[in-house]
Amino acid sequence: MNIIKIKFVVPLLVFFLVVGFLWHGLKVNPNHIPSPLINQPAPAFTLPQLFSPNEITSRDDFIGHVTLLNVWATWCNTCLEEHDFLLKLSNIESLRIVGLNYKDDTSLAKQWLQENGDPYHIVAVDSSGNTGIDWGVYGTPETFIIDKKGMIRYKHIGPINATIWKKTLHPIIIQLRNETL
């Protein structure tokens, strides 16, 4: 093969390789980032509760319940977007929803829940963000499904809505509810 053909073929192959990677990237769901915590025990933590700062919340609060852990903050516009659905969910489902208030001002968080409604059984306060880091939180909102044994079974990045609930989260929760301790 002569030099002229090589100078033409190599850049053409590189071009098609780059186009292939970019094309594949268009098919990737940005809300699906695999978590190494799936099927692992929930990370250990002890945090004060928002409305009862002298009471502590820990991973022990998950034992015996299928739980949705929802990471949220008042500064998160998308959290407000999903909040109405969480309120509906807390009223129609016998589901334990625990909130993790992430890197937020506690007085603003209390006011926000009092004004917008409180779908949570417990709200843990992670002012420093360290617990969120242990859970692999990228931002807010993020939601984890935790089984009765305290194992993380699913992680959803982004807001929850009726479609995500029906297609993804609810079937997982039904399956976990039917499992025995």
GROMACS .gro file of N, CA and C in nm:
model
  543
    1MET      N    1   0.085  -0.117   0.000
    1MET     CA    2   0.000   0.000   0.000
    1MET      C    3   0.090   0.124   0.000
    2ASN      N    4   0.060   0.217  -0.084
    2ASN     CA    5   0.148   0.333  -0.089
    2ASN      C    6   0.110   0.437   0.016
    3ILE      N    7   0.199   0.530   0.036
    3ILE     CA    8   0.185   0.633   0.139
    3ILE      C    9   0.060   0.718   0.119
    4ILE      N   10   0.024   0.749   0.000
    4ILE     CA   11  -0.093   0.833  -0.027
    4ILE      C   12  -0.220   0.764   0.020
    5LYS      N   13  -0.232   0.635  -0.004
    5LYS     CA   14  -0.351   0.562   0.042
    5LYS      C   15  -0.357   0.558   0.194
    6ILE      N   16  -0.246   0.538   0.260
    6ILE     CA   17  -0.242   0.533   0.407
    6ILE      C   18  -0.283   0.669   0.466
    7LYS      N   19  -0.232   0.778   0.406
    7LYS     CA   20  -0.267   0.912   0.454
    7LYS      C   21  -0.416   0.941   0.439
    8PHE      N   22  -0.480   0.875   0.345
    8PHE     CA   23  -0.623   0.894   0.322
    8PHE      C   24  -0.707   0.799   0.409
    9VAL      N   25  -0.666   0.673   0.420
    9VAL     CA   26  -0.745   0.570   0.489
    9VAL      C   27  -0.743   0.587   0.640
   10VAL      N   28  -0.627   0.617   0.699
   10VAL     CA   29  -0.615   0.627   0.846
   10VAL      C   30  -0.705   0.739   0.900
   11PRO      N   31  -0.700   0.862   0.847
   11PRO     CA   32  -0.791   0.965   0.900
   11PRO      C   33  -0.938   0.930   0.879
   12LEU      N   34  -0.969   0.864   0.769
   12LEU     CA   35  -1.106   0.824   0.744
   12LEU      C   36  -1.154   0.722   0.847
   13LEU      N   37  -1.069   0.626   0.882
   13LEU     CA   38  -1.102   0.527   0.985
   13LEU      C   39  -1.120   0.594   1.122
   14VAL      N   40  -1.032   0.686   1.155
   14VAL     CA   41  -1.042   0.759   1.282
   14VAL      C   42  -1.172   0.840   1.284
   15PHE      N   43  -1.206   0.905   1.173
   15PHE     CA   44  -1.331   0.980   1.165
   15PHE      C   45  -1.452   0.890   1.193
   16PHE      N   46  -1.458   0.775   1.128
   16PHE     CA   47  -1.572   0.684   1.149
   16PHE      C   48  -1.575   0.628   1.290
   17LEU      N   49  -1.461   0.606   1.350
   17LEU     CA   50  -1.454   0.559   1.489
   17LEU      C   51  -1.511   0.665   1.584
   18VAL      N   52  -1.473   0.790   1.564
   18VAL     CA   53  -1.525   0.900   1.648
   18VAL      C   54  -1.675   0.915   1.628
   19VAL      N   55  -1.722   0.910   1.504
   19VAL     CA   56  -1.865   0.920   1.476
   19VAL      C   57  -1.940   0.805   1.544
   20GLY      N   58  -1.882   0.686   1.542
   20GLY     CA   59  -1.945   0.571   1.608
   20GLY      C   60  -1.961   0.592   1.758
   21PHE      N   61  -1.857   0.643   1.824
   21PHE     CA   62  -1.866   0.671   1.967
   21PHE      C   63  -1.971   0.779   1.996
   22LEU      N   64  -1.972   0.883   1.917
   22LEU     CA   65  -2.071   0.989   1.937
   22LEU      C   66  -2.213   0.938   1.914
   23TRP      N   67  -2.232   0.856   1.813
   23TRP     CA   68  -2.363   0.797   1.785
   23TRP      C   69  -2.410   0.711   1.902
   24HIS      N   70  -2.320   0.631   1.956
   24HIS     CA   71  -2.353   0.548   2.073
   24HIS      C   72  -2.391   0.635   2.193
   25GLY      N   73  -2.321   0.747   2.210
   25GLY     CA   74  -2.349   0.838   2.322
   25GLY      C   75  -2.489   0.896   2.318
   26LEU      N   76  -2.545   0.909   2.200
   26LEU     CA   77  -2.681   0.962   2.187
   26LEU      C   78  -2.785   0.866   2.243
   27LYS      N   79  -2.751   0.739   2.251
   27LYS     CA   80  -2.844   0.638   2.299
   27LYS      C   81  -2.836   0.616   2.449
   28VAL      N   82  -2.738   0.674   2.516
   28VAL     CA   83  -2.717   0.654   2.659
   28VAL      C   84  -2.812   0.742   2.739
   29ASN      N   85  -2.878   0.685   2.839
   29ASN     CA   86  -2.969   0.760   2.925
   29ASN      C   87  -2.887   0.831   3.033
   30PRO      N   88  -2.887   0.966   3.036
   30PRO     CA   89  -2.807   1.037   3.135
   30PRO      C   90  -2.857   1.019   3.278
   31ASN      N   91  -2.981   0.973   3.295
   31ASN     CA   92  -3.034   0.949   3.430
   31ASN      C   93  -3.001   0.811   3.482
   32HIS      N   94  -2.936   0.730   3.401
   32HIS     CA   95  -2.901   0.596   3.446
   32HIS      C   96  -2.749   0.587   3.461
   33ILE      N   97  -2.704   0.617   3.580
   33ILE     CA   98  -2.563   0.604   3.613
   33ILE      C   99  -2.554   0.488   3.711
   34PRO      N  100  -2.488   0.380   3.673
   34PRO     CA  101  -2.485   0.263   3.761
   34PRO      C  102  -2.422   0.297   3.896
   35SER      N  103  -2.481   0.245   4.001
   35SER     CA  104  -2.430   0.269   4.134
   35SER      C  105  -2.364   0.143   4.188
   36PRO      N  106  -2.244   0.156   4.243
   36PRO     CA  107  -2.179   0.039   4.303
   36PRO      C  108  -2.247  -0.005   4.433
   37LEU      N  109  -2.342   0.075   4.482
   37LEU     CA  110  -2.410   0.043   4.607
   37LEU      C  111  -2.530  -0.050   4.589
   38ILE      N  112  -2.571  -0.075   4.464
   38ILE     CA  113  -2.686  -0.162   4.441
   38ILE      C  114  -2.655  -0.301   4.496
   39ASN      N  115  -2.751  -0.357   4.571
   39ASN     CA  116  -2.740  -0.486   4.637
   39ASN      C  117  -2.636  -0.488   4.748
   40GLN      N  118  -2.606  -0.369   4.801
   40GLN     CA  119  -2.515  -0.355   4.915
   40GLN      C  120  -2.593  -0.295   5.032
   41PRO      N  121  -2.547  -0.318   5.154
   41PRO     CA  122  -2.613  -0.253   5.268
   41PRO      C  123  -2.605  -0.101   5.256
   42ALA      N  124  -2.710  -0.034   5.300
   42ALA     CA  125  -2.708   0.112   5.301
   42ALA      C  126  -2.587   0.159   5.383
   43PRO      N  127  -2.518   0.262   5.338
   43PRO     CA  128  -2.403   0.313   5.414
   43PRO      C  129  -2.446   0.357   5.554
   44ALA      N  130  -2.357   0.334   5.648
   44ALA     CA  131  -2.383   0.374   5.786
   44ALA      C  132  -2.384   0.527   5.795
   45PHE      N  133  -2.478   0.579   5.872
   45PHE     CA  134  -2.485   0.722   5.895
   45PHE      C  135  -2.565   0.747   6.022
   46THR      N  136  -2.541   0.859   6.084
   46THR     CA  137  -2.625   0.909   6.193
   46THR      C  138  -2.641   1.059   6.170
   47LEU      N  139  -2.765   1.099   6.152
   47LEU     CA  140  -2.794   1.239   6.123
   47LEU      C  141  -2.911   1.287   6.209
   48PRO      N  142  -2.912   1.414   6.243
   48PRO     CA  143  -3.027   1.467   6.317
   48PRO      C  144  -3.149   1.477   6.225
   49GLN      N  145  -3.266   1.471   6.289
   49GLN     CA  146  -3.390   1.487   6.214
   49GLN      C  147  -3.423   1.635   6.203
   50LEU      N  148  -3.484   1.672   6.092
   50LEU     CA  149  -3.513   1.813   6.065
   50LEU      C  150  -3.604   1.875   6.170
   51PHE      N  151  -3.714   1.810   6.201
   51PHE     CA  152  -3.812   1.868   6.294
   51PHE      C  153  -3.788   1.827   6.439
   52SER      N  154  -3.697   1.733   6.461
   52SER     CA  155  -3.661   1.689   6.597
   52SER      C  156  -3.509   1.671   6.601
   53PRO      N  157  -3.433   1.780   6.606
   53PRO     CA  158  -3.288   1.772   6.595
   53PRO      C  159  -3.220   1.686   6.703
   54ASN      N  160  -3.289   1.664   6.815
   54ASN     CA  161  -3.231   1.580   6.920
   54ASN      C  162  -3.248   1.431   6.890
   55GLU      N  163  -3.333   1.398   6.792
   55GLU     CA  164  -3.351   1.259   6.753
   55GLU      C  165  -3.261   1.229   6.634
   56ILE      N  166  -3.205   1.109   6.634
   56ILE     CA  167  -3.109   1.069   6.532
   56ILE      C  168  -3.173   0.971   6.435
   57THR      N  169  -3.139   0.987   6.308
   57THR     CA  170  -3.180   0.893   6.204
   57THR      C  171  -3.056   0.817   6.160
   58SER      N  172  -3.071   0.687   6.138
   58SER     CA  173  -2.960   0.605   6.091
   58SER      C  174  -3.014   0.500   5.995
   59ARG      N  175  -2.925   0.420   5.943
   59ARG     CA  176  -2.969   0.314   5.851
   59ARG      C  177  -3.057   0.213   5.921
   60ASP      N  178  -3.054   0.207   6.053
   60ASP     CA  179  -3.143   0.117   6.128
   60ASP      C  180  -3.290   0.150   6.105
   61ASP      N  181  -3.318   0.275   6.068
   61ASP     CA  182  -3.456   0.315   6.042
   61ASP      C  183  -3.514   0.249   5.917
   62PHE      N  184  -3.430   0.187   5.835
   62PHE     CA  185  -3.477   0.119   5.714
   62PHE      C  186  -3.518  -0.026   5.741
   63ILE      N  187  -3.468  -0.084   5.847
   63ILE     CA  188  -3.491  -0.226   5.875
   63ILE      C  189  -3.640  -0.251   5.898
   64GLY      N  190  -3.692  -0.351   5.826
   64GLY     CA  191  -3.831  -0.391   5.842
   64GLY      C  192  -3.928  -0.319   5.750
   65HIS      N  193  -3.878  -0.225   5.671
   65HIS     CA  194  -3.965  -0.147   5.581
   65HIS      C  195  -3.902  -0.141   5.443
   66VAL      N  196  -3.984  -0.148   5.340
   66VAL     CA  197  -3.938  -0.108   5.207
   66VAL      C  198  -3.948   0.045   5.207
   67THR      N  199  -3.837   0.110   5.178
   67THR     CA  200  -3.827   0.255   5.195
   67THR      C  201  -3.778   0.323   5.069
   68LEU      N  202  -3.836   0.439   5.043
   68LEU     CA  203  -3.785   0.528   4.940
   68LEU      C  204  -3.704   0.635   5.013
   69LEU      N  205  -3.576   0.646   4.985
   69LEU     CA  206  -3.494   0.754   5.039
   69LEU      C  207  -3.481   0.858   4.929
   70ASN      N  208  -3.537   0.976   4.954
   70ASN     CA  209  -3.538   1.083   4.855
   70ASN      C  210  -3.443   1.194   4.899
   71VAL      N  211  -3.342   1.221   4.817
   71VAL     CA  212  -3.244   1.326   4.845
   71VAL      C  213  -3.295   1.455   4.780
   72TRP      N  214  -3.312   1.560   4.860
   72TRP     CA  215  -3.372   1.683   4.811
   72TRP      C  216  -3.311   1.804   4.880
   73ALA      N  217  -3.340   1.922   4.826
   73ALA     CA  218  -3.295   2.048   4.885
   73ALA      C  219  -3.387   2.161   4.841
   74THR      N  220  -3.393   2.265   4.919
   74THR     CA  221  -3.479   2.379   4.885
   74THR      C  222  -3.425   2.456   4.765
   75TRP      N  223  -3.295   2.452   4.744
   75TRP     CA  224  -3.234   2.524   4.632
   75TRP      C  225  -3.247   2.448   4.500
   76CYS      N  226  -3.309   2.331   4.505
   76CYS     CA  227  -3.323   2.245   4.387
   76CYS      C  228  -3.460   2.265   4.323
   77ASN      N  229  -3.464   2.332   4.208
   77ASN     CA  230  -3.591   2.356   4.140
   77ASN      C  231  -3.658   2.226   4.096
   78THR      N  232  -3.580   2.128   4.056
   78THR     CA  233  -3.635   2.000   4.013
   78THR      C  234  -3.699   1.927   4.131
   79CYS      N  235  -3.648   1.949   4.252
   79CYS     CA  236  -3.707   1.887   4.371
   79CYS      C  237  -3.850   1.938   4.392
   80LEU      N  238  -3.870   2.065   4.368
   80LEU     CA  239  -4.004   2.122   4.379
   80LEU      C  240  -4.095   2.062   4.271
   81GLU      N  241  -4.038   2.039   4.154
   81GLU     CA  242  -4.112   1.978   4.043
   81GLU      C  243  -4.164   1.838   4.081
   82GLU      N  244  -4.083   1.759   4.150
   82GLU     CA  245  -4.124   1.623   4.187
   82GLU      C  246  -4.205   1.619   4.318
   83HIS      N  247  -4.203   1.728   4.393
   83HIS     CA  248  -4.262   1.728   4.527
   83HIS      C  249  -4.411   1.696   4.527
   84ASP      N  250  -4.486   1.752   4.435
   84ASP     CA  251  -4.630   1.723   4.429
   84ASP      C  252  -4.657   1.575   4.410
   85PHE      N  253  -4.575   1.510   4.327
   85PHE     CA  254  -4.594   1.366   4.307
   85PHE      C  255  -4.560   1.289   4.434
   86LEU      N  256  -4.456   1.329   4.505
   86LEU     CA  257  -4.422   1.262   4.631
   86LEU      C  258  -4.536   1.276   4.733
   87LEU      N  259  -4.600   1.394   4.736
   87LEU     CA  260  -4.714   1.413   4.826
   87LEU      C  261  -4.828   1.318   4.790
   88LYS      N  262  -4.860   1.306   4.661
   88LYS     CA  263  -4.964   1.213   4.617
   88LYS      C  264  -4.927   1.070   4.653
   89LEU      N  265  -4.802   1.037   4.631
   89LEU     CA  266  -4.753   0.902   4.659
   89LEU      C  267  -4.765   0.870   4.808
   90SER      N  268  -4.732   0.964   4.892
   90SER     CA  269  -4.739   0.940   5.036
   90SER      C  270  -4.883   0.924   5.084
   91ASN      N  271  -4.978   0.980   5.010
   91ASN     CA  272  -5.119   0.969   5.048
   91ASN      C  273  -5.187   0.845   4.995
   92ILE      N  274  -5.143   0.794   4.878
   92ILE     CA  275  -5.214   0.681   4.819
   92ILE      C  276  -5.142   0.548   4.839
   93GLU      N  277  -5.016   0.551   4.871
   93GLU     CA  278  -4.940   0.428   4.890
   93GLU      C  279  -4.903   0.415   5.037
   94SER      N  280  -4.904   0.294   5.085
   94SER     CA  281  -4.853   0.271   5.221
   94SER      C  282  -4.702   0.251   5.209
   95LEU      N  283  -4.636   0.358   5.174
   95LEU     CA  284  -4.493   0.355   5.146
   95LEU      C  285  -4.421   0.446   5.243
   96ARG      N  286  -4.313   0.396   5.296
   96ARG     CA  287  -4.230   0.475   5.387
   96ARG      C  288  -4.133   0.558   5.301
   97ILE      N  289  -4.146   0.689   5.311
   97ILE     CA  290  -4.058   0.779   5.238
   97ILE      C  291  -3.974   0.856   5.340
   98VAL      N  292  -3.844   0.844   5.326
   98VAL     CA  293  -3.751   0.915   5.413
   98VAL      C  294  -3.683   1.021   5.328
   99GLY      N  295  -3.675   1.142   5.380
   99GLY     CA  296  -3.609   1.250   5.309
   99GLY      C  297  -3.467   1.268   5.361
  100LEU      N  298  -3.377   1.298   5.271
  100LEU     CA  299  -3.241   1.336   5.308
  100LEU      C  300  -3.222   1.478   5.256
  101ASN      N  301  -3.232   1.575   5.348
  101ASN     CA  302  -3.216   1.715   5.310
  101ASN      C  303  -3.066   1.741   5.295
  102TYR      N  304  -3.027   1.773   5.173
  102TYR     CA  305  -2.887   1.770   5.131
  102TYR      C  306  -2.829   1.910   5.115
  103LYS      N  307  -2.724   1.939   5.193
  103LYS     CA  308  -2.650   2.065   5.182
  103LYS      C  309  -2.743   2.186   5.182
  104ASP      N  310  -2.826   2.194   5.281
  104ASP     CA  311  -2.932   2.295   5.282
  104ASP      C  312  -2.934   2.370   5.414
  105ASP      N  313  -3.004   2.479   5.418
  105ASP     CA  314  -3.028   2.556   5.539
  105ASP      C  315  -3.150   2.495   5.608
  106THR      N  316  -3.136   2.452   5.733
  106THR     CA  317  -3.246   2.380   5.801
  106THR      C  318  -3.370   2.467   5.819
  107SER      N  319  -3.351   2.595   5.846
  107SER     CA  320  -3.470   2.680   5.863
  107SER      C  321  -3.545   2.694   5.730
  108LEU      N  322  -3.472   2.704   5.620
  108LEU     CA  323  -3.538   2.709   5.489
  108LEU      C  324  -3.607   2.576   5.457
  109ALA      N  325  -3.543   2.467   5.494
  109ALA     CA  326  -3.601   2.334   5.468
  109ALA      C  327  -3.731   2.316   5.546
  110LYS      N  328  -3.732   2.356   5.672
  110LYS     CA  329  -3.856   2.347   5.752
  110LYS      C  330  -3.967   2.431   5.690
  111GLN      N  331  -3.933   2.553   5.655
  111GLN     CA  332  -4.031   2.644   5.596
  111GLN      C  333  -4.083   2.587   5.463
  112TRP      N  334  -3.994   2.533   5.382
  112TRP     CA  335  -4.029   2.478   5.251
  112TRP      C  336  -4.129   2.364   5.266
  113LEU      N  337  -4.105   2.274   5.362
  113LEU     CA  338  -4.197   2.163   5.384
  113LEU      C  339  -4.330   2.210   5.444
  114GLN      N  340  -4.325   2.310   5.529
  114GLN     CA  341  -4.449   2.362   5.587
  114GLN      C  342  -4.535   2.430   5.480
  115GLU      N  343  -4.472   2.495   5.384
  115GLU     CA  344  -4.546   2.563   5.278
  115GLU      C  345  -4.593   2.468   5.168
  116ASN      N  346  -4.511   2.367   5.137
  116ASN     CA  347  -4.539   2.280   5.023
  116ASN      C  348  -4.594   2.143   5.061
  117GLY      N  349  -4.599   2.113   5.190
  117GLY     CA  350  -4.643   1.982   5.235
  117GLY      C  351  -4.523   1.892   5.262
  118ASP      N  352  -4.546   1.795   5.350
  118ASP     CA  353  -4.437   1.707   5.393
  118ASP      C  354  -4.474   1.562   5.365
  119PRO      N  355  -4.416   1.501   5.262
  119PRO     CA  356  -4.447   1.362   5.229
  119PRO      C  357  -4.362   1.260   5.307
  120TYR      N  358  -4.270   1.308   5.390
  120TYR     CA  359  -4.170   1.222   5.452
  120TYR      C  360  -4.212   1.172   5.590
  121HIS      N  361  -4.175   1.047   5.619
  121HIS     CA  362  -4.192   0.993   5.754
  121HIS      C  363  -4.085   1.051   5.845
  122ILE      N  364  -3.966   1.065   5.790
  122ILE     CA  365  -3.851   1.121   5.861
  122ILE      C  366  -3.776   1.207   5.761
  123VAL      N  367  -3.719   1.318   5.807
  123VAL     CA  368  -3.628   1.397   5.724
  123VAL      C  369  -3.496   1.407   5.799
  124ALA      N  370  -3.393   1.347   5.742
  124ALA     CA  371  -3.258   1.355   5.798
  124ALA      C  372  -3.188   1.476   5.738
  125VAL      N  373  -3.105   1.541   5.819
  125VAL     CA  374  -3.036   1.663   5.776
  125VAL      C  375  -2.889   1.632   5.749
  126ASP      N  376  -2.850   1.648   5.623
  126ASP     CA  377  -2.711   1.628   5.581
  126ASP      C  378  -2.653   1.763   5.539
  127SER      N  379  -2.629   1.849   5.636
  127SER     CA  380  -2.582   1.985   5.608
  127SER      C  381  -2.447   1.986   5.538
  128SER      N  382  -2.358   1.898   5.577
  128SER     CA  383  -2.223   1.896   5.520
  128SER      C  384  -2.217   1.829   5.384
  129GLY      N  385  -2.312   1.741   5.356
  129GLY     CA  386  -2.309   1.665   5.232
  129GLY      C  387  -2.227   1.538   5.240
  130ASN      N  388  -2.166   1.510   5.355
  130ASN     CA  389  -2.081   1.391   5.369
  130ASN      C  390  -2.159   1.261   5.356
  131THR      N  391  -2.279   1.256   5.412
  131THR     CA  392  -2.359   1.135   5.399
  131THR      C  393  -2.399   1.116   5.253
  132GLY      N  394  -2.436   1.223   5.186
  132GLY     CA  395  -2.467   1.214   5.044
  132GLY      C  396  -2.350   1.158   4.963
  133ILE      N  397  -2.230   1.200   4.998
  133ILE     CA  398  -2.112   1.147   4.929
  133ILE      C  399  -2.100   0.997   4.951
  134ASP      N  400  -2.123   0.954   5.076
  134ASP     CA  401  -2.116   0.810   5.106
  134ASP      C  402  -2.219   0.731   5.026
  135TRP      N  403  -2.332   0.793   4.997
  135TRP     CA  404  -2.438   0.727   4.920
  135TRP      C  405  -2.415   0.740   4.769
  136GLY      N  406  -2.314   0.816   4.728
  136GLY     CA  407  -2.286   0.833   4.586
  136GLY      C  408  -2.378   0.932   4.519
  137VAL      N  409  -2.425   1.031   4.596
  137VAL     CA  410  -2.517   1.131   4.542
  137VAL      C  411  -2.441   1.226   4.451
  138TYR      N  412  -2.494   1.245   4.330
  138TYR     CA  413  -2.436   1.337   4.232
  138TYR      C  414  -2.500   1.474   4.243
  139GLY      N  415  -2.627   1.477   4.282
  139GLY     CA  416  -2.702   1.601   4.291
  139GLY      C  417  -2.842   1.570   4.341
  140THR      N  418  -2.929   1.666   4.329
  140THR     CA  419  -3.066   1.644   4.374
  140THR      C  420  -3.161   1.667   4.258
  141PRO      N  421  -3.274   1.602   4.254
  141PRO     CA  422  -3.314   1.492   4.342
  141PRO      C  423  -3.256   1.359   4.296
  142GLU      N  424  -3.236   1.274   4.393
  142GLU     CA  425  -3.200   1.134   4.370
  142GLU      C  426  -3.283   1.052   4.467
  143THR      N  427  -3.321   0.933   4.423
  143THR     CA  428  -3.407   0.848   4.506
  143THR      C  429  -3.352   0.706   4.506
  144PHE      N  430  -3.347   0.648   4.624
  144PHE     CA  431  -3.301   0.511   4.642
  144PHE      C  432  -3.417   0.427   4.692
  145ILE      N  433  -3.424   0.302   4.648
  145ILE     CA  434  -3.517   0.205   4.705
  145ILE      C  435  -3.435   0.113   4.794
  146ILE      N  436  -3.478   0.101   4.919
  146ILE     CA  437  -3.408   0.020   5.017
  146ILE      C  438  -3.504  -0.089   5.064
  147ASP      N  439  -3.457  -0.213   5.067
  147ASP     CA  440  -3.544  -0.324   5.106
  147ASP      C  441  -3.555  -0.337   5.258
  148LYS      N  442  -3.631  -0.435   5.303
  148LYS     CA  443  -3.660  -0.454   5.446
  148LYS      C  444  -3.535  -0.488   5.527
  149LYS      N  445  -3.432  -0.536   5.460
  149LYS     CA  446  -3.308  -0.572   5.528
  149LYS      C  447  -3.207  -0.457   5.531
  150GLY      N  448  -3.244  -0.345   5.471
  150GLY     CA  449  -3.154  -0.230   5.467
  150GLY      C  450  -3.056  -0.232   5.351
  151MET      N  451  -3.090  -0.310   5.247
  151MET     CA  452  -3.005  -0.319   5.128
  151MET      C  453  -3.057  -0.223   5.020
  152ILE      N  454  -2.967  -0.154   4.954
  152ILE     CA  455  -3.004  -0.065   4.845
  152ILE      C  456  -3.034  -0.152   4.723
  153ARG      N  457  -3.153  -0.136   4.667
  153ARG     CA  458  -3.194  -0.217   4.552
  153ARG      C  459  -3.204  -0.140   4.422
  154TYR      N  460  -3.217  -0.007   4.431
  154TYR     CA  461  -3.231   0.072   4.308
  154TYR      C  462  -3.196   0.217   4.338
  155LYS      N  463  -3.142   0.285   4.237
  155LYS     CA  464  -3.113   0.427   4.248
  155LYS      C  465  -3.169   0.496   4.123
  156HIS      N  466  -3.244   0.602   4.146
  156HIS     CA  467  -3.298   0.683   4.037
  156HIS      C  468  -3.243   0.824   4.050
  157ILE      N  469  -3.188   0.874   3.940
  157ILE     CA  470  -3.137   1.011   3.937
  157ILE      C  471  -3.238   1.097   3.861
  158GLY      N  472  -3.275   1.208   3.922
  158GLY     CA  473  -3.372   1.298   3.861
  158GLY      C  474  -3.506   1.288   3.931
  159PRO      N  475  -3.602   1.368   3.886
  159PRO     CA  476  -3.732   1.371   3.953
  159PRO      C  477  -3.813   1.245   3.925
  160ILE      N  478  -3.895   1.208   4.023
  160ILE     CA  479  -3.990   1.098   4.007
  160ILE      C  480  -4.121   1.158   3.958
  161ASN      N  481  -4.182   1.090   3.862
  161ASN     CA  482  -4.314   1.130   3.816
  161ASN      C  483  -4.399   1.004   3.800
  162ALA      N  484  -4.521   1.019   3.754
  162ALA     CA  485  -4.613   0.906   3.744
  162ALA      C  486  -4.560   0.798   3.650
  163THR      N  487  -4.498   0.837   3.541
  163THR     CA  488  -4.447   0.739   3.445
  163THR      C  489  -4.333   0.658   3.505
  164ILE      N  490  -4.238   0.725   3.566
  164ILE     CA  491  -4.125   0.655   3.629
  164ILE      C  492  -4.174   0.566   3.742
  165TRP      N  493  -4.272   0.615   3.818
  165TRP     CA  494  -4.329   0.536   3.926
  165TRP      C  495  -4.391   0.406   3.872
  166LYS      N  496  -4.476   0.419   3.772
  166LYS     CA  497  -4.549   0.302   3.720
  166LYS      C  498  -4.457   0.205   3.649
  167LYS      N  499  -4.366   0.255   3.569
  167LYS     CA  500  -4.282   0.168   3.487
  167LYS      C  501  -4.164   0.107   3.562
  168THR      N  502  -4.109   0.180   3.658
  168THR     CA  503  -3.984   0.136   3.720
  168THR      C  504  -3.995   0.113   3.870
  169LEU      N  505  -4.027   0.218   3.944
  169LEU     CA  506  -4.017   0.210   4.090
  169LEU      C  507  -4.123   0.120   4.154
  170HIS      N  508  -4.247   0.137   4.115
  170HIS     CA  509  -4.355   0.060   4.176
  170HIS      C  510  -4.336  -0.092   4.160
  171PRO      N  511  -4.302  -0.142   4.041
  171PRO     CA  512  -4.279  -0.287   4.029
  171PRO      C  513  -4.168  -0.339   4.121
  172ILE      N  514  -4.063  -0.259   4.138
  172ILE     CA  515  -3.954  -0.302   4.228
  172ILE      C  516  -4.005  -0.307   4.372
  173ILE      N  517  -4.082  -0.206   4.411
  173ILE     CA  518  -4.133  -0.200   4.547
  173ILE      C  519  -4.230  -0.316   4.574
  174ILE      N  520  -4.317  -0.346   4.479
  174ILE     CA  521  -4.409  -0.459   4.495
  174ILE      C  522  -4.331  -0.588   4.516
  175GLN      N  523  -4.228  -0.609   4.434
  175GLN     CA  524  -4.146  -0.729   4.447
  175GLN      C  525  -4.079  -0.735   4.584
  176LEU      N  526  -4.024  -0.623   4.630
  176LEU     CA  527  -3.955  -0.620   4.760
  176LEU      C  528  -4.051  -0.640   4.876
  177ARG      N  529  -4.171  -0.588   4.864
  177ARG     CA  530  -4.272  -0.606   4.970
  177ARG      C  531  -4.308  -0.753   4.987
  178ASN      N  532  -4.304  -0.828   4.878
  178ASN     CA  533  -4.340  -0.969   4.883
  178ASN      C  534  -4.228  -1.058   4.934
  179GLU      N  535  -4.107  -1.005   4.945
  179GLU     CA  536  -3.996  -1.083   5.000
  179GLU      C  537  -4.006  -1.087   5.151
  180THR      N  538  -3.963  -1.196   5.207
  180THR     CA  539  -3.965  -1.209   5.354
  180THR      C  540  -3.831  -1.167   5.411
  181LEU      N  541  -3.833  -1.126   5.537
  181LEU     CA  542  -3.709  -1.091   5.605
  181LEU      C  543  -3.632  -1.217   5.626
   0.00000   0.00000   0.00000
